[in-house]
Amino acid sequence: MQKANSFAAEKQSVLIRYCTCGPALIGFGRPAMGFAQPDVCMKPQADSMRNSWNILILSLITLAPDLGAAEQKDAGLSIELNSVETIETSCRISFLAENTHSADIGQVVFETVLLDNDQHVDRLMLFDFADLPTGRPRVRQFVLPDLNCAHLGAVLINGAETCLGSDETVLPNQMCTGGLSLTSRTDVELLG
């Protein structure tokens, strides 16, 4: 116990405090145990120090709303049409999906339109992407019977048929379709 007290008495400490003379150093060079009088302000270069603090505080206040807006802008779902593969008389399409919202999505089912090379509607389907946890990419594959992949020109995400939270509560449709980022690594376009 005595060793700990002597160690604490040897420590030097600096306390930054705002007092009547502006930001100042209190207790500089004094032992950590028991600071000097709290009203004593040592004011090295007071004007430049005050200006520095004012600039720092104003910068933080000005930037804070922008940081929150940038975080909200990035929230959404990103879906990439990753591959298209012919398997016998069927076409298997693979998607890479990622949820960048702050909450998990328990289930999302997209109303999807398949368009041929001439942009004519081939069929309308529901693709169940199941659960999409936050920040964890997921691959979802769908086998489309009686479809030659060479005749598939585009996949259109028409909207969300189902949008549920991880506790199976109905989420606002905006959670599943707002901020939807669509890309394709194939010759087949992904539209939305």
Phi, psi and omega in degrees: 000318181293325179295319179296318179296319181292325177296314180296324181292332180281337182297143175254149184219151175235131179240125177262128184216147176269119177236187186299337180265009180100187179301134183210165177264130180245134173071023180297125177082006179257156179299150182296329181280102176084095178285162175293180183308133184293341181272356181278121179246124170266125192239075178286126178048059188305314184296314181291324178295316180298316179298320178298315179295317180299316179296317179299313181296315179296322179297315180295318179295319181290321184279334185305311179297325180294323180296318178295321180294321179295322179295319180290325180299322184282346182289137179157199177243140171243131180232127179243128171282104192271321179204155177227123187222130177279130177231104185054246181259014182240166177237122178259124177245138182242134179244145170249118184240143176219133179264117178254013173289168178278352180236150177291150172254123183283325177197135173224129177240121181260134170284120189235136179248128177262126181247141178280184183298336179266012180065026172269146180292124176268313178195160177246129184223164172251121178255116180271106179276001178058221182271146177229093179292153181297131173069013181235113181296146179227140175259131177234129181242144179226131177259122182255108183292151177053042178224124175275122182302330180295338180266358181273118182261326182201154173240124181250120172277108187275339182156177179261120175283321180226138178214101185240149175281175181295338177263017178067017173280148180288125178266157173300140181305331180301330180296327183262338183243336178287136181070024180286119179254121184242131177220165178221137174261008183242179175285345179276127180285148171245117185244162176192000000 
